[in-house]
mmCIF file of C-alpha atoms in Angstrom:
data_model
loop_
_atom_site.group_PDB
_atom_site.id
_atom_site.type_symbol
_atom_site.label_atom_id
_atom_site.label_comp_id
_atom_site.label_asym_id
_atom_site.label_seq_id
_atom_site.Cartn_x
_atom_site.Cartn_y
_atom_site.Cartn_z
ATOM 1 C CA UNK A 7 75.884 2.976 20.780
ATOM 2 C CA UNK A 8 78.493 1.945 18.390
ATOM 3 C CA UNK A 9 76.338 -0.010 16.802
ATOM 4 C CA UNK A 10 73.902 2.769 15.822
ATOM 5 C CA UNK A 11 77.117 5.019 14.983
ATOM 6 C CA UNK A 12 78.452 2.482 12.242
ATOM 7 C CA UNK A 13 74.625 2.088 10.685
ATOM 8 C CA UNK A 14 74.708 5.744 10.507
ATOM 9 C CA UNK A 15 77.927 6.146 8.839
ATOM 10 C CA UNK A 16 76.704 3.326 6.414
ATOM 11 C CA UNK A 17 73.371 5.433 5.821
ATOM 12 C CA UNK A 18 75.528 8.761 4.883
ATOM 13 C CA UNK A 19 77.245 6.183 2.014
ATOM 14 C CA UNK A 20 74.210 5.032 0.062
ATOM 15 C CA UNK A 21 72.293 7.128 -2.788
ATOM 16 C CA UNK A 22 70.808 9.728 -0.996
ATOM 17 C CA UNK A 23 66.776 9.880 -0.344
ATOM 18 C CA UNK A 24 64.380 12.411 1.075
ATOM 19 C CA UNK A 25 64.823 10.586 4.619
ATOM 20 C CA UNK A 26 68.835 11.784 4.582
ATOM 21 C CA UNK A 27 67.913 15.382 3.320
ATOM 22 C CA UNK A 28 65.641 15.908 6.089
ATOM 23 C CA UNK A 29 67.864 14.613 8.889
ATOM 24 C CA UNK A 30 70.942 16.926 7.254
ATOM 25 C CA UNK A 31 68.240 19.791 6.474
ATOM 26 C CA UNK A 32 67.160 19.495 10.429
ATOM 27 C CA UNK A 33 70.382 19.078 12.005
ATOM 28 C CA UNK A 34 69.971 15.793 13.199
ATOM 29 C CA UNK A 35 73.211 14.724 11.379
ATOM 30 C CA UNK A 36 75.390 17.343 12.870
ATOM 31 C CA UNK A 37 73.738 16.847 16.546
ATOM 32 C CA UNK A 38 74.863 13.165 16.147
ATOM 33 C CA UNK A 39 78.791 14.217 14.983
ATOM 34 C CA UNK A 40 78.743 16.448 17.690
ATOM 35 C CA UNK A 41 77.598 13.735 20.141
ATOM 36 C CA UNK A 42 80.401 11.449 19.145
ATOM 37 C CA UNK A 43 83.049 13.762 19.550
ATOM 38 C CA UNK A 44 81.511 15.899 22.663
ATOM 39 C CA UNK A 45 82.133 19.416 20.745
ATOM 40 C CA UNK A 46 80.167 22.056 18.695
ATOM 41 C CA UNK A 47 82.632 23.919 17.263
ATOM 42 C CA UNK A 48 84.171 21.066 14.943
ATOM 43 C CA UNK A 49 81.589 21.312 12.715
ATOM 44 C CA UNK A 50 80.376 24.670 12.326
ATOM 45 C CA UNK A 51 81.880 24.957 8.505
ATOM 46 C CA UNK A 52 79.744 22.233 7.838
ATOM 47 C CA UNK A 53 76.799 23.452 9.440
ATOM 48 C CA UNK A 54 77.176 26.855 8.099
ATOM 49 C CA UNK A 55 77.067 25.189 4.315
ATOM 50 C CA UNK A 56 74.281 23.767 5.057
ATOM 51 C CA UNK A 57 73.027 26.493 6.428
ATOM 52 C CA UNK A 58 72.629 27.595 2.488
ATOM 53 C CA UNK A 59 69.949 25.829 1.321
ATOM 54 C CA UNK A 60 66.619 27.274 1.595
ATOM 55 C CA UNK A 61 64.562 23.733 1.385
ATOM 56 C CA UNK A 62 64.916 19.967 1.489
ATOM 57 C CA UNK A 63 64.443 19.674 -2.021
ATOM 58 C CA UNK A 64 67.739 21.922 -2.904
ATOM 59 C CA UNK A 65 69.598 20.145 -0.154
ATOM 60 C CA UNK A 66 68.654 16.542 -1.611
ATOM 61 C CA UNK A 67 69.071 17.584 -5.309
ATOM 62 C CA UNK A 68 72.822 18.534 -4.734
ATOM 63 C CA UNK A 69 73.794 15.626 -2.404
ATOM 64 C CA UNK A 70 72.037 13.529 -5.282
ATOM 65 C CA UNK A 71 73.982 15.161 -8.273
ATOM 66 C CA UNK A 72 77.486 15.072 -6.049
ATOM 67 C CA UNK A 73 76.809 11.455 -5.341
ATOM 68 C CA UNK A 74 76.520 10.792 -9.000
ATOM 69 C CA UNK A 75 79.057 12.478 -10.240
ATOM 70 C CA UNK A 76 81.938 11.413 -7.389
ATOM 71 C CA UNK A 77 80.588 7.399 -7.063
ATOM 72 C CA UNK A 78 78.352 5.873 -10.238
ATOM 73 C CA UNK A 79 78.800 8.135 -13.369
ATOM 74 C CA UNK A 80 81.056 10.819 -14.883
ATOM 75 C CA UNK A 81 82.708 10.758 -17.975
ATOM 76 C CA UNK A 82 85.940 9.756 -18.701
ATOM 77 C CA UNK A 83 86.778 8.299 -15.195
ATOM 78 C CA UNK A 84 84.701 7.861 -12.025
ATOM 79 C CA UNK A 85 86.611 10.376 -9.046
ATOM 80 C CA UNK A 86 86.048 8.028 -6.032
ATOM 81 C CA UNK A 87 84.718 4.562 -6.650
ATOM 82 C CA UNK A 88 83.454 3.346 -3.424
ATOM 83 C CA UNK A 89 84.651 -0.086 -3.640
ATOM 84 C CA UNK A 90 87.688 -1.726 -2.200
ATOM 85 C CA UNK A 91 88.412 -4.221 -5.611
ATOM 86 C CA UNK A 92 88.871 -1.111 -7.694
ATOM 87 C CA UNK A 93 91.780 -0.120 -5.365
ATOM 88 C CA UNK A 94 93.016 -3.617 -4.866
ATOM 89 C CA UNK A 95 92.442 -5.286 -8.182
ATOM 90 C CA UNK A 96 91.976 -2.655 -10.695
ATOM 91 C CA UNK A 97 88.412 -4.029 -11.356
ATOM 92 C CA UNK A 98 85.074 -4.310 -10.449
ATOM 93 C CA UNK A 99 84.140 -7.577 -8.633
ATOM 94 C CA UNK A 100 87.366 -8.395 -8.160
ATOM 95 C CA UNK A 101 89.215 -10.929 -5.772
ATOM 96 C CA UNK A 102 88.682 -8.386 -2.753
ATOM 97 C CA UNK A 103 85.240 -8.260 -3.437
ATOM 98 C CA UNK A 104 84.926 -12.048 -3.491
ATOM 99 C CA UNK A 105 86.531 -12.116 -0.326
ATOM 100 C CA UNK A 106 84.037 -9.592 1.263
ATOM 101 C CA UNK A 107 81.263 -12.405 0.396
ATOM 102 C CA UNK A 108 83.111 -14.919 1.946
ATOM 103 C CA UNK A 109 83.320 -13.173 5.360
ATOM 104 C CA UNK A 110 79.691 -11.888 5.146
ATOM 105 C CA UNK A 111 78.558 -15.400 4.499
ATOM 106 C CA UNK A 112 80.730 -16.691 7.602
ATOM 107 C CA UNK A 113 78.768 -14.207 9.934
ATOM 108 C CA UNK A 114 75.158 -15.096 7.896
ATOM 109 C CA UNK A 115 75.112 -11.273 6.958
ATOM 110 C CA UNK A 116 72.920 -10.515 3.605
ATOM 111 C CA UNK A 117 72.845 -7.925 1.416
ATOM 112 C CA UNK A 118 68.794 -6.507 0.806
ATOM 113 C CA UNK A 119 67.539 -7.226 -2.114
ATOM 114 C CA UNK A 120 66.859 -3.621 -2.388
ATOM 115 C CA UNK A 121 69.987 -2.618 -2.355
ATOM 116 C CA UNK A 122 72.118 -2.861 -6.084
ATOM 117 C CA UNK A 123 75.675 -1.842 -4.894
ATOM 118 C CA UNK A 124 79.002 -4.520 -5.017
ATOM 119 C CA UNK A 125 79.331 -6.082 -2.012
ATOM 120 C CA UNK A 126 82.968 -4.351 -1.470
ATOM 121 C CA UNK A 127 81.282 -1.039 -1.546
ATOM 122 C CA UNK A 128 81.842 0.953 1.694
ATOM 123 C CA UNK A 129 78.337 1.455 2.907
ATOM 124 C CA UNK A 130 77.509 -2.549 2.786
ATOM 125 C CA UNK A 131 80.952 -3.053 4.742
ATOM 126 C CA UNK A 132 79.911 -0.450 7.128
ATOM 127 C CA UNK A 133 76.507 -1.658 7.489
ATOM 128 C CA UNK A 134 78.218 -5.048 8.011
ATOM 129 C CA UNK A 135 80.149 -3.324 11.186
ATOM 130 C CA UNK A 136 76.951 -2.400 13.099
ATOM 131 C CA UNK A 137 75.458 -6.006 12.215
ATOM 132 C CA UNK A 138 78.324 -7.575 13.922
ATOM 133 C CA UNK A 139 78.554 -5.186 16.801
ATOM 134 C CA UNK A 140 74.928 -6.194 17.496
ATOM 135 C CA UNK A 141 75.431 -10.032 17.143
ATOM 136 C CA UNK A 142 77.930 -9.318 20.190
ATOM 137 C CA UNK A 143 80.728 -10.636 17.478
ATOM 138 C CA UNK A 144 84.410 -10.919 19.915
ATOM 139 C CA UNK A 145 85.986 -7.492 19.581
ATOM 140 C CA UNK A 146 89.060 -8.652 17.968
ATOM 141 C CA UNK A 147 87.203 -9.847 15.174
ATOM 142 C CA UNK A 148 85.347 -6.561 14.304
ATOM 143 C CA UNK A 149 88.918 -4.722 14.395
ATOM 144 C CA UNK A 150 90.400 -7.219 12.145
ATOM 145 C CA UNK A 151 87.356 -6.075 9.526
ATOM 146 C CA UNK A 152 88.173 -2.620 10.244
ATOM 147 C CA UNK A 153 91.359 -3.058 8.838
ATOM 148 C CA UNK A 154 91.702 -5.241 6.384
ATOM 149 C CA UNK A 155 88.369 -4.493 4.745
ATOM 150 C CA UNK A 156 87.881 -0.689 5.447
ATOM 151 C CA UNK A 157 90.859 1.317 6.567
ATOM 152 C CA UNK A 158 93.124 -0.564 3.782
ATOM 153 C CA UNK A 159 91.480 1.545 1.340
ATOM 154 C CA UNK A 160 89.874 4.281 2.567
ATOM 155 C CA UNK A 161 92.304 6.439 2.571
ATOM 156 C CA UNK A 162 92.667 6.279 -1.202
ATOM 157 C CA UNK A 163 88.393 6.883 -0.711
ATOM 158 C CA UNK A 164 88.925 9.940 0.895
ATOM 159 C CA UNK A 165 91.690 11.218 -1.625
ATOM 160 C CA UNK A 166 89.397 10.418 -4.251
ATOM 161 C CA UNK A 167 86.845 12.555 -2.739
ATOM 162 C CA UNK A 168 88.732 15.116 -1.090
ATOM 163 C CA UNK A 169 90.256 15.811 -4.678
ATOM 164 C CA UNK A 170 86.986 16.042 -6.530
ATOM 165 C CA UNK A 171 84.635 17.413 -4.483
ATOM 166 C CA UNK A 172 82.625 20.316 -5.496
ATOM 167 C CA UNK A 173 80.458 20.508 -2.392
ATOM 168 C CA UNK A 174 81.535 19.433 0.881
ATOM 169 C CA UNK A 175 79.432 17.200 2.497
ATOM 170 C CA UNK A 176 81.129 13.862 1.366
ATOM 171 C CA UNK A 177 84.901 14.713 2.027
ATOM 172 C CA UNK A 178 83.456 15.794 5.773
ATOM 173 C CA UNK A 179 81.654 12.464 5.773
ATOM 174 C CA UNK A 180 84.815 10.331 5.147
ATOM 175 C CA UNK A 181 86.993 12.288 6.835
ATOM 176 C CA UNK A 182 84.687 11.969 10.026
ATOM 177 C CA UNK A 183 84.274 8.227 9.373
ATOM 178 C CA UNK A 184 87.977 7.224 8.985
ATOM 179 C CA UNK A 185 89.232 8.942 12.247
ATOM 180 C CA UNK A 186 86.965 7.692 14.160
ATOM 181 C CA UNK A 187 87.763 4.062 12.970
ATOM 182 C CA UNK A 188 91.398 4.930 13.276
ATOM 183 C CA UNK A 189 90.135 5.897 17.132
ATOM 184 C CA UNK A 190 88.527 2.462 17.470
ATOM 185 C CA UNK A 191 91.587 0.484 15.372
ATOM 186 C CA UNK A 192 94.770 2.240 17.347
ATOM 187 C CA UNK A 193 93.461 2.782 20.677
ATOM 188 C CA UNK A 194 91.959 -1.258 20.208
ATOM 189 C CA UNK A 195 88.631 0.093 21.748
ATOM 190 C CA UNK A 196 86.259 -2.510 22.917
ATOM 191 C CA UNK A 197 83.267 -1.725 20.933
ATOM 192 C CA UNK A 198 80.043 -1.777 22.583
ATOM 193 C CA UNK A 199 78.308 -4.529 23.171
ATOM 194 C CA UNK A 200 81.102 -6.547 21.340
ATOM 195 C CA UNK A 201 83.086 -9.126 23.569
ATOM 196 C CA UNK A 202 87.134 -9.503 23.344
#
């Protein structure tokens, strides 16, 4: 189950498509929150914005114009890059991102061809996460990720966000996605299907 829970948060992080308008559009997104957490009422802000757009097409066109302005383009400084070596280094591609290779290399993990992000950006790492709950990778190892290549720089993620947002649907995202890794980090949960 974790597994699938990490590949979704990694799905919510990529350039939105049709595929992740129709899941938000039908609720499917806000069924699986709810499932994680066990409770309908956390989200019914969220649902209710959603609630506001009378097609798909709306829907994707706004999560597509929000995802470009916050993460690839806006003039003069990008609100929220979504890579760890612009925290850590102060440039793109830097030393943290090199490092990020090394490990994903270590566990045989590639990056598709289709996709064109930096290998530090959050949706690869996360992706990464759900591959190496699946290989069965020891626990320990998968909370040693969490930290040192996810919750180290989140946080400034989510500021980045939370301060420029002009729809909510990606400071809900990362606020969703760092608790519950903070859940899985500080309580030293034995993911499923991983070994300690």
């Amino acid at each position: 189950r974790r597994q699938i829970i990490y590949k979704t948060f990694s799905k919510l992080f990529y350039y939105p498509d049709k595929k992740l308008a129709n899941l938000l559009y039908d609720e499917v997104i806000t069924e699986f929150f709810e499932s994680i957490y066990n409770d309908t009422n956390r989200f019914e802000k969220f649902k209710s914005w959603l609630s506001l757009f009378e097609n798909k097409e709306h829907l994707l066109e706004s999560l597509q114009v929000e995802y470009t302005r916050l993460f690839i383009s806006n003039f003069p400084s990008l609100p929220a890059p979504p890579y760890k070596s612009f925290y850590f280094d102060r440039e793109l591609f830097g030393p943290s991102a090199v490092n990020v290779v090394e490990i994903y290399d270590h566990y045989n993990f590639k990056i598709s061809k289709d996709i064109y992000e930096l290998p530090d950006h959050i949706a690869i790492e996360l992706e990464f996460i759900s591959r190496i709950i699946e290989l069965e990778v020891p626990g320990k190892e998968v909370i040693k990720f969490l930290k040192e290549q996810i919750l180290s720089w989140s946080r400034y993620l989510e500021k980045g966000i939370i301060n420029n947002a002009l729809i909510p649907f990606y400071s809900f995202i990362i606020k969703e996605i760092n608790l519950f890794i903070n859940n899985d980090v500080n309580n030293d949960i034995k993911l499923a299907g991983a070994k300690k």
